[in-house]
mmCIF file of C-alpha atoms in Angstrom:
data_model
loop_
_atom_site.group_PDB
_atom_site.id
_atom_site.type_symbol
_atom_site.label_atom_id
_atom_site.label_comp_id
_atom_site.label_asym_id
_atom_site.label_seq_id
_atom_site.Cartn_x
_atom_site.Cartn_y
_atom_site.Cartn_z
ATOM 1 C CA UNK X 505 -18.916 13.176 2.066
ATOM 2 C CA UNK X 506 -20.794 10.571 3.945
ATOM 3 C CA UNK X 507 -23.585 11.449 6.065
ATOM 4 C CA UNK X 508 -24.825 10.004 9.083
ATOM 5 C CA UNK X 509 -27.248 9.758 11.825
ATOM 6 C CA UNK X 510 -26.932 8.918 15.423
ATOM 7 C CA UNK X 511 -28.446 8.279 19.086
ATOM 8 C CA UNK X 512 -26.819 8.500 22.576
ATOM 9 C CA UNK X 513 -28.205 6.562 25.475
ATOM 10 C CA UNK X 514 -26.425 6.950 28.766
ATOM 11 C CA UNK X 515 -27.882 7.752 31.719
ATOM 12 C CA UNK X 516 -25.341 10.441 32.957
ATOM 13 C CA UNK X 517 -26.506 13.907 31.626
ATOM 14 C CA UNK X 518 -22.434 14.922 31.938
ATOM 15 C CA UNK X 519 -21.288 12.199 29.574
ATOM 16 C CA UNK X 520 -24.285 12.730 27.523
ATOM 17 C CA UNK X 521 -22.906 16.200 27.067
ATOM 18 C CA UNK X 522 -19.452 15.164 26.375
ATOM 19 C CA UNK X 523 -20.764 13.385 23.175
ATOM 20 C CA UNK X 524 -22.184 16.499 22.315
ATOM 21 C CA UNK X 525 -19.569 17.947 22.291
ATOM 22 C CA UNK X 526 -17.372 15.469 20.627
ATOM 23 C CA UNK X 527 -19.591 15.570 17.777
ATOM 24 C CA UNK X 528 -19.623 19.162 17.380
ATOM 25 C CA UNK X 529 -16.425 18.399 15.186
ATOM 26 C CA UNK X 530 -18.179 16.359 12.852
ATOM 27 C CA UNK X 531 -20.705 17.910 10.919
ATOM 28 C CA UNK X 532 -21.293 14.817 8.759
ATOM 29 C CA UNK X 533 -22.805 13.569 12.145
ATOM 30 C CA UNK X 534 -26.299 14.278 12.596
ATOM 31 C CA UNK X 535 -27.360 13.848 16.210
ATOM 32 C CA UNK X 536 -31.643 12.457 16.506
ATOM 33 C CA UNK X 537 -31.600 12.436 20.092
ATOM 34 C CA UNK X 538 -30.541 11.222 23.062
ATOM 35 C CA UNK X 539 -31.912 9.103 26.008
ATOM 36 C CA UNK X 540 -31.313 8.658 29.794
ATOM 37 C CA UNK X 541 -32.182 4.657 29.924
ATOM 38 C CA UNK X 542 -32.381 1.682 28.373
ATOM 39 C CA UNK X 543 -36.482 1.986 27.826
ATOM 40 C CA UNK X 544 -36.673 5.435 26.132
ATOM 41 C CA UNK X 545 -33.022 4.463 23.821
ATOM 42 C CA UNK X 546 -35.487 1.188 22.353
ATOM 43 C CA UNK X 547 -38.364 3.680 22.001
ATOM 44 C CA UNK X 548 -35.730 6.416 20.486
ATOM 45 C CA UNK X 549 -34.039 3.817 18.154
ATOM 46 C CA UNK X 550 -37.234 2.283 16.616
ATOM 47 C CA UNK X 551 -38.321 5.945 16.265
ATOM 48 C CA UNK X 552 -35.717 7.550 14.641
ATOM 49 C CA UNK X 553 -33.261 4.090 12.897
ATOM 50 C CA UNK X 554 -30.135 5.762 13.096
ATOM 51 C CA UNK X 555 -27.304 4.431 11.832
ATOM 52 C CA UNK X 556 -24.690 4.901 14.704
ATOM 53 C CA UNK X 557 -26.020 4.155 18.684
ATOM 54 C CA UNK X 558 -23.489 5.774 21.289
ATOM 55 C CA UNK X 559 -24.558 3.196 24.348
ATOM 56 C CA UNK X 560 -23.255 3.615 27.798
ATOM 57 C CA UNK X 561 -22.969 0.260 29.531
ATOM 58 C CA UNK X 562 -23.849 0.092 33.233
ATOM 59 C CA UNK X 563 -26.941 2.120 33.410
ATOM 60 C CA UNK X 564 -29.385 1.545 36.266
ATOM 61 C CA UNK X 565 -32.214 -1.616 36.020
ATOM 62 C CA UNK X 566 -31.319 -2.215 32.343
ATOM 63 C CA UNK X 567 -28.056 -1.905 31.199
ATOM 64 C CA UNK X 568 -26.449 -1.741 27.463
ATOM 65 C CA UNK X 569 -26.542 -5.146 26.397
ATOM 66 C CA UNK X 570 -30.433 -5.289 27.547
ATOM 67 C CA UNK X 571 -30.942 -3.210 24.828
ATOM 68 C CA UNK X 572 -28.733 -4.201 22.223
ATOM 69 C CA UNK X 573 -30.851 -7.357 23.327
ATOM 70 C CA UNK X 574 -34.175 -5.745 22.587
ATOM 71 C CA UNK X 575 -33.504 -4.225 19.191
ATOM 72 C CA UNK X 576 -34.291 -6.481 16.191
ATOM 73 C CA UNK X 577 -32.119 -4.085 13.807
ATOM 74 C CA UNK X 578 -28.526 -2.934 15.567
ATOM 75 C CA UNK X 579 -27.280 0.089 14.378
ATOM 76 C CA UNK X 580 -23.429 0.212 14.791
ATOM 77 C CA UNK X 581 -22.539 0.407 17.812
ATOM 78 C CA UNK X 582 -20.064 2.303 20.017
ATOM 79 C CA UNK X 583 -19.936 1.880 23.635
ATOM 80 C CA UNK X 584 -18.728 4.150 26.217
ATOM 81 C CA UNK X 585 -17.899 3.081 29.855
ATOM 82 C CA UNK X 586 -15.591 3.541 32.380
ATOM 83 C CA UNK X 587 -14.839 0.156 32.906
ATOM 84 C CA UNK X 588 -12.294 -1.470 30.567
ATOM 85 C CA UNK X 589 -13.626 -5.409 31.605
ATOM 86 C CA UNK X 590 -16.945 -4.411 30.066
ATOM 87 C CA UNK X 591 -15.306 -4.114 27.000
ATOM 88 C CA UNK X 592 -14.357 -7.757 26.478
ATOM 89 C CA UNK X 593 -18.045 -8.477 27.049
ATOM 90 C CA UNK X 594 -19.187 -5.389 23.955
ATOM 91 C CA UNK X 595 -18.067 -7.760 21.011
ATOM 92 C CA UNK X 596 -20.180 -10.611 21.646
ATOM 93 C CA UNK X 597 -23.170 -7.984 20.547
ATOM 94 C CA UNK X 598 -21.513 -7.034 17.243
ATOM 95 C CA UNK X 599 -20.235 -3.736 18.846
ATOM 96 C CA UNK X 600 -18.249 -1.639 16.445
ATOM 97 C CA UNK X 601 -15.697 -0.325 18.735
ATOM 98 C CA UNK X 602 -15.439 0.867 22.336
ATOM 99 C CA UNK X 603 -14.822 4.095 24.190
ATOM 100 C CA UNK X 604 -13.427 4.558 27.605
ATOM 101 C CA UNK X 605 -14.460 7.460 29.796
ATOM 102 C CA UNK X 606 -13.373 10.120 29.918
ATOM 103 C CA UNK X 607 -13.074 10.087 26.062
ATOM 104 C CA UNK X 608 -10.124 11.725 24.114
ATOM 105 C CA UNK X 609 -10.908 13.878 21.078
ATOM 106 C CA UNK X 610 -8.210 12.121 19.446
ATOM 107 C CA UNK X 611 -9.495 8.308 20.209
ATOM 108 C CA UNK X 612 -13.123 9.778 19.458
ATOM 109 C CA UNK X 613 -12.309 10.798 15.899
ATOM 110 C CA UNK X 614 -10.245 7.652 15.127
ATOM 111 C CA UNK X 615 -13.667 5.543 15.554
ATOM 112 C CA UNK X 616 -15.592 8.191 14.055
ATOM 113 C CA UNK X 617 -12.803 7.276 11.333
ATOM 114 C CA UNK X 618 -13.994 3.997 11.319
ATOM 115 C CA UNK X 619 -17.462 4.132 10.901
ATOM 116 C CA UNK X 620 -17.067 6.013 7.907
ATOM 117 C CA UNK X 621 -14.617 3.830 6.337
ATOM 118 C CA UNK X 622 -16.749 1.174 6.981
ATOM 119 C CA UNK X 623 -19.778 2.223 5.475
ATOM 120 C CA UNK X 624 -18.230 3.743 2.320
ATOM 121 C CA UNK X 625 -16.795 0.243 1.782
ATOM 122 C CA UNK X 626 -20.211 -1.041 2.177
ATOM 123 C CA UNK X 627 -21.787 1.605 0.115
ATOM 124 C CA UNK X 628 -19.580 0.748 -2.675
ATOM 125 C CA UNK X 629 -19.519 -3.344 -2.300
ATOM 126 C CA UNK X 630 -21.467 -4.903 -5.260
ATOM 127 C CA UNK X 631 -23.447 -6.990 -2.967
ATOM 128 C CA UNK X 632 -23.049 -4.944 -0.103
ATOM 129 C CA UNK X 633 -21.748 -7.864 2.279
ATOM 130 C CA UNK X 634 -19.148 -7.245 5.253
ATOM 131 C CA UNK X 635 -15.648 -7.752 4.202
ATOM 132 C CA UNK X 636 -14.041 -10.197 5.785
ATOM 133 C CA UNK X 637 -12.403 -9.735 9.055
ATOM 134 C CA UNK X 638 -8.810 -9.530 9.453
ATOM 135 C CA UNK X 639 -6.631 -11.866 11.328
ATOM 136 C CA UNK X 640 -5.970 -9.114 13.751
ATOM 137 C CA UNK X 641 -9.208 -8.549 14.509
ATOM 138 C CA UNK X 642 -10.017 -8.809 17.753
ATOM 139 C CA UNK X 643 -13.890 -10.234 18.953
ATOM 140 C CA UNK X 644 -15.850 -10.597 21.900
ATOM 141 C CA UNK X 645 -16.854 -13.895 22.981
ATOM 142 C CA UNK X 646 -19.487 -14.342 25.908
ATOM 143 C CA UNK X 647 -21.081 -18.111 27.143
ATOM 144 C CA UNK X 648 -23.104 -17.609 30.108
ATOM 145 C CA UNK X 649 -21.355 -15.466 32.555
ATOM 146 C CA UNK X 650 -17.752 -15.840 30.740
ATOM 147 C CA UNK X 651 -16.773 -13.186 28.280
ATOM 148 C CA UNK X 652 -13.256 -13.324 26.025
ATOM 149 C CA UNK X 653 -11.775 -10.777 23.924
ATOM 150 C CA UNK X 654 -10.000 -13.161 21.623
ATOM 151 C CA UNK X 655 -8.128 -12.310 17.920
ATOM 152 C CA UNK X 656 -9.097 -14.253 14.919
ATOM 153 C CA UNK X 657 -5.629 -15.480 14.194
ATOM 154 C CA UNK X 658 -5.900 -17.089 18.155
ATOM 155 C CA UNK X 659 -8.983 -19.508 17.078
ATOM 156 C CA UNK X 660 -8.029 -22.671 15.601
ATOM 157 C CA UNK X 661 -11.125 -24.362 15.095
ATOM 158 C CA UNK X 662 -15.243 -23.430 14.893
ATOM 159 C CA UNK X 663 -17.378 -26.424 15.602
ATOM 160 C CA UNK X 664 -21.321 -26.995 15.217
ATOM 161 C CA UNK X 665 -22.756 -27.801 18.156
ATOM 162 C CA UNK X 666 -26.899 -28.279 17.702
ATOM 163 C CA UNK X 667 -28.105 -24.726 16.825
ATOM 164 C CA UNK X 668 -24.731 -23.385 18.405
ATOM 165 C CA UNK X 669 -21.123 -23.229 17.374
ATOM 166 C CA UNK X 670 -18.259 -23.951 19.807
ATOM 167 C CA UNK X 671 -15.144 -21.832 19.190
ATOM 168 C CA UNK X 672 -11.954 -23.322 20.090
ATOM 169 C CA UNK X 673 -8.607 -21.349 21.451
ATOM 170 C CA UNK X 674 -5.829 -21.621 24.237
ATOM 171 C CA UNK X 675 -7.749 -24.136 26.409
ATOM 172 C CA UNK X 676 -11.344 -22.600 25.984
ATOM 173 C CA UNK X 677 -14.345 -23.995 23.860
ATOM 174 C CA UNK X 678 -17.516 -21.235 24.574
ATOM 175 C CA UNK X 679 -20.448 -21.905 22.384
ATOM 176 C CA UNK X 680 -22.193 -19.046 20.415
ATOM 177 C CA UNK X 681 -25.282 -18.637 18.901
ATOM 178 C CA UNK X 682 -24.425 -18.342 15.220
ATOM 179 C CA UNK X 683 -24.223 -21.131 12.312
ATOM 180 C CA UNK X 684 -21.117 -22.698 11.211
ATOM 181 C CA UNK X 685 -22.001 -20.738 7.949
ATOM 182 C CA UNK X 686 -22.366 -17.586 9.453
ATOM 183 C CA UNK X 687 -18.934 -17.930 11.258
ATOM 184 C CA UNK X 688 -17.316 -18.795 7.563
ATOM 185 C CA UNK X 689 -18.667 -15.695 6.314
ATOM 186 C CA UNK X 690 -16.689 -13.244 8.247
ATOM 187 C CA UNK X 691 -13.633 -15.620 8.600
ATOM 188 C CA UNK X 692 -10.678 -14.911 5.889
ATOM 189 C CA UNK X 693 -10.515 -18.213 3.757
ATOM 190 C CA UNK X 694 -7.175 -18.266 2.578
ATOM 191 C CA UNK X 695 -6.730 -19.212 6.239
ATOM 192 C CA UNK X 696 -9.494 -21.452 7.573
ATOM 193 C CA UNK X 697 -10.605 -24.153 6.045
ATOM 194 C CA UNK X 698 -13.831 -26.072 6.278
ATOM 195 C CA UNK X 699 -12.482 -29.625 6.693
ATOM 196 C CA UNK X 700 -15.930 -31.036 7.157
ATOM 197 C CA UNK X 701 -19.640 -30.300 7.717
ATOM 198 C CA UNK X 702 -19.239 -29.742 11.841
ATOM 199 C CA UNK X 703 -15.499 -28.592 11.272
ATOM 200 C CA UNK X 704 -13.859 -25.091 10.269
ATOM 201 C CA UNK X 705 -9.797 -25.240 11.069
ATOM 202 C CA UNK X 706 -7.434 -22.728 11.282
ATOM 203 C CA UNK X 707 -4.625 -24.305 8.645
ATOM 204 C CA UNK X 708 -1.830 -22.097 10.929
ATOM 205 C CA UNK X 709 -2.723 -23.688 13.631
ATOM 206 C CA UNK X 710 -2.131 -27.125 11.996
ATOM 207 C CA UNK X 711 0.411 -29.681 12.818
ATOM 208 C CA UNK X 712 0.452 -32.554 11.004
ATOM 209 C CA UNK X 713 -1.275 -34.096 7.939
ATOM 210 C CA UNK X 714 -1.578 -37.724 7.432
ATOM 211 C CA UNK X 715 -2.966 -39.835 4.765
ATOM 212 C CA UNK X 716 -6.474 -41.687 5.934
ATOM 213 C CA UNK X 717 -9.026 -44.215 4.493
ATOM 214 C CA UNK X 718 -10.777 -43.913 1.168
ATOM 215 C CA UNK X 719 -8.152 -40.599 0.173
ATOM 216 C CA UNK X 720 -9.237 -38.586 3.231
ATOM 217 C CA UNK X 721 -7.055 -36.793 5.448
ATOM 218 C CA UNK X 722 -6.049 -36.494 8.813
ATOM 219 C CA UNK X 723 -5.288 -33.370 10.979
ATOM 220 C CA UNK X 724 -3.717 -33.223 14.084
ATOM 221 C CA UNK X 725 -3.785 -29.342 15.725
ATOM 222 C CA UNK X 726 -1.279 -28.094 17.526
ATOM 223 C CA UNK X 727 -3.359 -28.111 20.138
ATOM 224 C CA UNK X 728 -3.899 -32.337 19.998
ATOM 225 C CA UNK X 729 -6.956 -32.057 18.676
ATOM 226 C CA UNK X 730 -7.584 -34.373 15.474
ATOM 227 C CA UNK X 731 -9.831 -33.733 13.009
ATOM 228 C CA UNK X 732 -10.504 -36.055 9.545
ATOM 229 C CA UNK X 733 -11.444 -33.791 6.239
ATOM 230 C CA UNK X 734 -14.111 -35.438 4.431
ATOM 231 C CA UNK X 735 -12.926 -36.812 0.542
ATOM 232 C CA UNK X 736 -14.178 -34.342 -1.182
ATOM 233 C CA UNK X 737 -12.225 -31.554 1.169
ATOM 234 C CA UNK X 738 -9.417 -33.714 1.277
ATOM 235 C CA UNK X 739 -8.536 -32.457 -2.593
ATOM 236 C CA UNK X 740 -9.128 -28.929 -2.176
ATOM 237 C CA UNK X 741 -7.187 -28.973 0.561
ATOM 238 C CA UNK X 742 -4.278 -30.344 -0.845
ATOM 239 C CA UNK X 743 -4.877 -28.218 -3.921
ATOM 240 C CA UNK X 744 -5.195 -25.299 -1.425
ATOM 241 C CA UNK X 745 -1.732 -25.811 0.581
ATOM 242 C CA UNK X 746 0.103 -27.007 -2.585
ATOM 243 C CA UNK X 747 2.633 -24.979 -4.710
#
């Protein structure tokens, strides 16, 4: 069985307990300590590297995305909070999953679940890279003040913008701080498609395909947007979307 190590920061000492006592049913959980803030979590983390944070979100001065903020190396990350809106914001950190107070033994275990699943697939991955994330998935999107919980299957397009990539669904276009590379990574490609060197598509979310100059192609979205696939593209997609 998997073994793992983990931290608690949150400021109440009653939910702190409640974790405790959660965790009591899984021995393959090692507990390194806990903390009441945001300050002695970053000293506790760099201490101790754990590999799974419990983080409470509105704490007092600092709160949990401070020090998600501070860390240079995130362990995975749960957060607990009473407030569901907070958890839209969680994802754009890379949070694992989310917890809302008072927590059930029975929603507890099911991310406990997940943890492990996730690192025995890692564990056992030739190059040990992230799978792929589902179309289901859903991720947390934050530009500025605005924060989205959006699915995968919901984006239709991922465009560079500078050092920044703008993600496109329903009628919003945030920007986030990640390479058009980086995005492809995680994103299943049987279903998007990197049309061009600013442009990743979303082929479901296509509309119409016309011929264009010099044996490119064009595509309109359903959402109006059009977007030309450079030559080269232009075959594999057609090999890609042919029988």
């Amino acid at each position: 069985m998997i073994s793992l190590t983990a931290v608690i920061v949150e400021d109440s000492r009653l939910a702190r307990n409640e974790l405790k006592e959660l965790l009591k049913a899984h021995k393959e959980i090692e507990l390194l300590g806990e903390a009441k803030n945001v300050d002695e979590g970053f000293k506790l983390i760099n201490e101790t590297n754990p590999d799974l944070l419990f983080l409470d979100i509105n704490m007092p001065e600092k709160d949990g995305f401070d020090l998600l903020e501070m860390l240079d190396d995130v362990p995975i990350t749960i957060f607990t909070t009473a407030f569901d809106e907070f958890a839209i914001k969680s994802f754009e950190y890379n949070a694992f999953d989310y917890l809302l107070k008072p927590i059930n033994q029975k929603r507890f275990t099911k991310s406990i679940k997940k943890v492990i699943e996730k690192l025995t697939h890692s564990s056992s991955s030739e190059n040990n890279t992230e799978a792929a994330l589902s179309l289901d998935k859903q991720i947390f999107i934050k530009d500025g003040e605005k924060c989205w919980l959006v699915k995968i299957q919901d984006i239709y397009m991922f465009e560079i913008v500078g050092n920044y990539t703008r993600v496109f669904f329903k009628n919003n276009n945030p920007l986030i701080y990640k390479s058009l590379g980086q995005v492809e990574e995680k994103l299943p490609n049987d279903v998007f498609f990197r049309a061009n060197r600013q442009q990743l598509i979303n082929i479901n979310h296509v509309k119409k395909v016309v011929s264009w100059f010099n044996g490119k192609l064009k595509i309109e979205m359903n959402s109006g947007e059009e977007v030309e696939i450079s030559r080269r593209q232009s075959y594999l997609f057609k090999e890609q979307l042919s029988f």
